[in-house]
mmCIF file of C-alpha atoms and ligand atoms in Angstrom:
data_model
loop_
_atom_site.group_PDB
_atom_site.id
_atom_site.type_symbol
_atom_site.label_atom_id
_atom_site.label_comp_id
_atom_site.label_asym_id
_atom_site.label_seq_id
_atom_site.Cartn_x
_atom_site.Cartn_y
_atom_site.Cartn_z
ATOM 1 C CA MET U 1 -28.100 -59.178 14.839
ATOM 2 C CA LYS U 2 -25.382 -56.222 14.107
ATOM 3 C CA PRO U 3 -27.824 -53.737 13.305
ATOM 4 C CA THR U 4 -26.707 -51.599 9.942
ATOM 5 C CA HIS U 5 -27.903 -48.302 11.132
ATOM 6 C CA ILE U 6 -30.481 -46.460 13.011
ATOM 7 C CA GLU U 7 -33.494 -46.645 10.710
ATOM 8 C CA HIS U 8 -35.586 -44.181 12.447
ATOM 9 C CA ILE U 9 -36.512 -42.381 15.699
ATOM 10 C CA GLY U 10 -39.657 -42.423 16.739
ATOM 11 C CA ILE U 11 -41.446 -39.341 18.422
ATOM 12 C CA ALA U 12 -44.471 -38.884 19.770
ATOM 13 C CA VAL U 13 -46.629 -35.593 19.160
ATOM 14 C CA LYS U 14 -50.205 -34.404 20.072
ATOM 15 C CA ASN U 15 -50.430 -32.952 16.797
ATOM 16 C CA LEU U 16 -48.976 -33.932 13.414
ATOM 17 C CA GLU U 17 -49.107 -30.888 11.572
ATOM 18 C CA GLU U 18 -48.283 -28.175 14.476
ATOM 19 C CA SER U 19 -45.247 -30.528 14.347
ATOM 20 C CA ILE U 20 -44.511 -30.552 10.940
ATOM 21 C CA LYS U 21 -43.825 -27.069 10.747
ATOM 22 C CA TYR U 22 -41.067 -27.161 13.143
ATOM 23 C CA TYR U 23 -39.212 -29.632 11.384
ATOM 24 C CA GLU U 24 -39.747 -27.708 7.662
ATOM 25 C CA GLU U 25 -39.367 -24.290 9.031
ATOM 26 C CA VAL U 26 -36.794 -24.498 11.966
ATOM 27 C CA LEU U 27 -34.697 -27.237 11.087
ATOM 28 C CA GLY U 28 -35.106 -27.005 6.916
ATOM 29 C CA LEU U 29 -36.453 -30.742 6.425
ATOM 30 C CA SER U 30 -38.924 -32.122 4.413
ATOM 31 C CA CYS U 31 -41.912 -34.277 4.985
ATOM 32 C CA TYR U 32 -42.017 -36.714 2.257
ATOM 33 C CA ALA U 33 -44.712 -39.097 3.556
ATOM 34 C CA VAL U 34 -47.901 -38.989 5.684
ATOM 35 C CA GLU U 35 -49.679 -42.449 6.667
ATOM 36 C CA GLU U 36 -51.690 -43.618 8.681
ATOM 37 C CA VAL U 37 -50.888 -47.088 10.540
ATOM 38 C CA LYS U 38 -53.918 -48.814 11.301
ATOM 39 C CA ASP U 39 -53.133 -51.671 12.913
ATOM 40 C CA GLN U 40 -50.893 -49.190 15.615
ATOM 41 C CA LYS U 41 -53.480 -46.311 16.246
ATOM 42 C CA VAL U 42 -50.869 -43.978 14.984
ATOM 43 C CA LYS U 43 -50.882 -41.426 12.085
ATOM 44 C CA THR U 44 -47.500 -41.032 11.277
ATOM 45 C CA ALA U 45 -44.968 -38.325 9.020
ATOM 46 C CA PHE U 46 -41.612 -38.992 7.897
ATOM 47 C CA PHE U 47 -38.681 -36.923 7.511
ATOM 48 C CA GLN U 48 -35.035 -38.654 5.786
ATOM 49 C CA ILE U 49 -31.857 -37.358 7.422
ATOM 50 C CA GLY U 50 -28.833 -39.704 5.476
ATOM 51 C CA GLN U 51 -29.456 -43.046 6.547
ATOM 52 C CA THR U 52 -31.930 -42.179 9.008
ATOM 53 C CA LYS U 53 -35.115 -40.688 9.423
ATOM 54 C CA ILE U 54 -37.491 -39.252 11.735
ATOM 55 C CA GLU U 55 -41.071 -40.327 12.119
ATOM 56 C CA LEU U 56 -43.045 -38.091 13.609
ATOM 57 C CA LEU U 57 -46.105 -40.451 15.432
ATOM 58 C CA GLU U 58 -49.738 -39.028 16.457
ATOM 59 C CA SER U 59 -52.333 -41.198 18.032
ATOM 60 C CA THR U 60 -55.728 -41.632 16.414
ATOM 61 C CA ASP U 61 -56.717 -43.749 20.027
ATOM 62 C CA PRO U 62 -56.345 -42.751 23.181
ATOM 63 C CA GLU U 63 -55.536 -46.443 24.174
ATOM 64 C CA GLY U 64 -53.222 -46.852 21.505
ATOM 65 C CA PRO U 65 -49.359 -47.237 22.317
ATOM 66 C CA VAL U 66 -48.508 -43.728 21.392
ATOM 67 C CA GLY U 67 -51.999 -42.279 22.965
ATOM 68 C CA LYS U 68 -51.021 -43.824 26.425
ATOM 69 C CA PHE U 69 -47.566 -42.840 26.171
ATOM 70 C CA ILE U 70 -48.508 -39.290 25.142
ATOM 71 C CA GLU U 71 -50.853 -39.476 28.451
ATOM 72 C CA LYS U 72 -48.235 -40.999 30.690
ATOM 73 C CA LYS U 73 -45.280 -39.375 29.902
ATOM 74 C CA GLY U 74 -46.477 -36.173 27.486
ATOM 75 C CA GLU U 75 -44.774 -35.374 23.876
ATOM 76 C CA GLY U 76 -40.698 -36.725 23.229
ATOM 77 C CA VAL U 77 -38.894 -39.504 22.043
ATOM 78 C CA HIS U 78 -41.143 -42.757 21.889
ATOM 79 C CA HIS U 79 -38.692 -45.536 20.165
ATOM 80 C CA LEU U 80 -35.365 -46.363 18.366
ATOM 81 C CA ALA U 81 -35.822 -48.092 15.225
ATOM 82 C CA PHE U 82 -32.712 -50.844 14.033
ATOM 83 C CA ALA U 83 -32.109 -51.946 10.526
ATOM 84 C CA VAL U 84 -31.590 -55.360 10.188
ATOM 85 C CA VAL U 85 -31.825 -58.044 7.405
ATOM 86 C CA ASP U 86 -33.646 -60.212 8.890
ATOM 87 C CA VAL U 87 -36.158 -58.818 11.745
ATOM 88 C CA ASN U 88 -37.645 -62.569 12.292
ATOM 89 C CA LYS U 89 -33.970 -64.221 12.830
ATOM 90 C CA ALA U 90 -33.378 -60.371 14.820
ATOM 91 C CA LEU U 91 -36.189 -61.531 17.206
ATOM 92 C CA GLN U 92 -35.341 -65.216 17.656
ATOM 93 C CA GLU U 93 -31.725 -63.966 18.395
ATOM 94 C CA ALA U 94 -33.153 -61.484 21.160
ATOM 95 C CA GLU U 95 -35.033 -64.163 22.999
ATOM 96 C CA THR U 96 -32.682 -66.407 22.746
ATOM 97 C CA LYS U 97 -30.752 -63.512 24.585
ATOM 98 C CA GLY U 98 -33.287 -62.924 27.269
ATOM 99 C CA ILE U 99 -34.700 -60.427 25.804
ATOM 100 C CA LEU U 100 -38.978 -59.550 26.383
ATOM 101 C CA LEU U 101 -40.494 -59.565 22.665
ATOM 102 C CA ILE U 102 -43.499 -57.619 22.289
ATOM 103 C CA ASP U 103 -43.688 -59.453 18.917
ATOM 104 C CA LYS U 104 -43.048 -62.871 18.651
ATOM 105 C CA THR U 105 -43.129 -62.843 14.962
ATOM 106 C CA ALA U 106 -42.669 -59.097 12.067
ATOM 107 C CA ARG U 107 -45.579 -58.036 11.202
ATOM 108 C CA LYS U 108 -46.361 -54.885 8.545
ATOM 109 C CA GLY U 109 -45.643 -51.142 9.748
ATOM 110 C CA ALA U 110 -45.876 -47.786 8.215
ATOM 111 C CA GLU U 111 -43.623 -47.558 4.752
ATOM 112 C CA GLY U 112 -44.294 -51.837 3.848
ATOM 113 C CA LEU U 113 -41.786 -52.330 6.145
ATOM 114 C CA ASN U 114 -41.122 -56.077 8.316
ATOM 115 C CA ILE U 115 -41.125 -54.650 11.621
ATOM 116 C CA GLY U 116 -41.084 -56.562 15.579
ATOM 117 C CA PHE U 117 -40.345 -54.560 19.414
ATOM 118 C CA LEU U 118 -38.433 -55.194 21.821
ATOM 119 C CA HIS U 119 -40.099 -54.299 25.485
ATOM 120 C CA PRO U 120 -38.751 -51.559 27.046
ATOM 121 C CA LYS U 121 -38.587 -53.162 30.278
ATOM 122 C CA SER U 122 -35.324 -55.530 29.032
ATOM 123 C CA THR U 123 -33.860 -52.853 26.855
ATOM 124 C CA GLY U 124 -32.866 -50.211 29.157
ATOM 125 C CA GLY U 125 -35.958 -48.411 29.272
ATOM 126 C CA VAL U 126 -35.693 -47.509 25.192
ATOM 127 C CA LEU U 127 -38.841 -49.060 23.281
ATOM 128 C CA THR U 128 -36.604 -50.489 20.467
ATOM 129 C CA GLU U 129 -38.061 -51.930 17.033
ATOM 130 C CA LEU U 130 -36.106 -53.944 14.127
ATOM 131 C CA CYS U 131 -36.880 -53.401 11.426
ATOM 132 C CA GLY U 132 -36.278 -54.462 7.680
ATOM 133 C CA LYS U 133 -37.162 -55.954 4.304
ATOM 134 C CA LYS U 134 -36.976 -59.518 5.358
HETATM 135 N N1 CMX X 1 -40.364 -46.153 25.722
HETATM 136 C C1 CMX X 1 -40.345 -46.537 27.101
HETATM 137 N N2 CMX X 1 -40.589 -46.885 28.151
HETATM 138 C C2 CMX X 1 -42.278 -47.264 28.307
HETATM 139 C C3 CMX X 1 -42.815 -46.781 26.736
HETATM 140 C C4 CMX X 1 -41.590 -46.094 25.216
HETATM 141 N N3 CMX X 1 -42.230 -45.487 24.457
HETATM 142 N N4 CMX X 1 -43.989 -46.783 26.745
HETATM 143 C C5 CMX X 1 -44.508 -47.442 28.190
HETATM 144 N N5 CMX X 1 -43.318 -47.614 28.978
HETATM 145 C C6 CMX X 1 -43.287 -48.010 29.845
HETATM 146 C C7 CMX X 1 -44.397 -47.604 31.349
HETATM 147 O O1 CMX X 1 -44.027 -45.672 31.298
HETATM 148 C C8 CMX X 1 -43.978 -48.501 32.177
HETATM 149 O O2 CMX X 1 -42.617 -48.490 32.741
HETATM 150 P P1 CMX X 1 -43.360 -48.256 34.199
HETATM 151 O O3 CMX X 1 -43.987 -49.526 35.083
HETATM 152 O O4 CMX X 1 -42.013 -48.416 34.994
HETATM 153 O O5 CMX X 1 -44.345 -47.444 34.628
HETATM 154 C C9 CMX X 1 -43.943 -50.018 31.067
HETATM 155 O O6 CMX X 1 -43.130 -49.747 30.230
HETATM 156 C C10 CMX X 1 -45.482 -50.480 30.768
HETATM 157 O O7 CMX X 1 -46.257 -49.379 30.000
HETATM 158 P P2 CMX X 1 -47.450 -49.903 30.600
HETATM 159 O O8 CMX X 1 -48.355 -48.509 30.519
HETATM 160 O O9 CMX X 1 -47.977 -50.734 31.429
HETATM 161 O O10 CMX X 1 -47.766 -50.961 28.866
HETATM 162 P P3 CMX X 1 -48.517 -49.996 27.974
HETATM 163 O O11 CMX X 1 -50.029 -50.557 27.570
HETATM 164 O O12 CMX X 1 -48.425 -48.796 27.668
HETATM 165 O O13 CMX X 1 -47.751 -50.994 26.655
HETATM 166 C C11 CMX X 1 -45.340 -50.857 25.679
HETATM 167 C C12 CMX X 1 -46.215 -50.418 26.778
HETATM 168 C C13 CMX X 1 -44.271 -50.638 25.219
HETATM 169 C C14 CMX X 1 -45.593 -52.256 25.649
HETATM 170 C C15 CMX X 1 -46.520 -50.592 24.005
HETATM 171 O O14 CMX X 1 -46.681 -49.295 24.257
HETATM 172 C C16 CMX X 1 -46.356 -51.438 22.959
HETATM 173 O O15 CMX X 1 -46.805 -52.449 22.359
HETATM 174 N N6 CMX X 1 -45.234 -50.727 22.225
HETATM 175 C C17 CMX X 1 -44.943 -51.406 20.921
HETATM 176 C C18 CMX X 1 -46.215 -50.861 19.635
HETATM 177 C C19 CMX X 1 -45.802 -49.285 19.529
HETATM 178 O O16 CMX X 1 -45.129 -48.149 20.402
HETATM 179 N N7 CMX X 1 -46.450 -49.066 18.217
HETATM 180 C C20 CMX X 1 -46.582 -47.262 17.917
HETATM 181 C C21 CMX X 1 -44.994 -46.732 16.957
HETATM 182 C C22 CMX X 1 -45.712 -47.475 15.176
HETATM 183 C C23 CMX X 1 -44.846 -47.441 14.696
HETATM 184 O O17 CMX X 1 -43.884 -46.792 14.447
HETATM 185 O O18 CMX X 1 -45.277 -47.120 12.957
#
């Protein structure tokens, strides 16, 4: 599938507004978008660094993926997202290579991108997202 770059790094936080302060005031980045992704039960904030973004994730539901993660592990790096040309093709390719898929086909994520997740149990403990425009 050969990803072109790291599209974003997802970071689970307890409080979006509080966490944005660190990225803006200490690192000097600026938050260019805040968006709720209802389907994923999160509110997100984005920062751009070169080709890559930082995506802060605050849970909107304790039973959602980020709510459960925070409860179990606390704040921290939640997932790594690779940019691929065609998400559905990349998911199929991963499955044929024995990777357990969370999403069999692409769905819509933040910023209108197509996304699909690979299960951390088959990727060495790293929740992996594939994302792209196609
Ligand atoms: N990174 C690494 N491992 C993780 C993880 C993460 N983010 N989240 C859960 N796990 C691990 C758990 O620790 C657990 O390991 P053990 O069995 O060793 O304890 C295992 O995965 C299964 O976890 P679980 O609690 O039984 O299962 P969950 O119901 O929490 O589901 C997962 C885990 C990854 C399948 C689920 O979080 C998921 O479907 N994630 C994809 C969607 C998502 O994360 N959306 C939020 C971001 C959306 C966005 O970027 O816009």
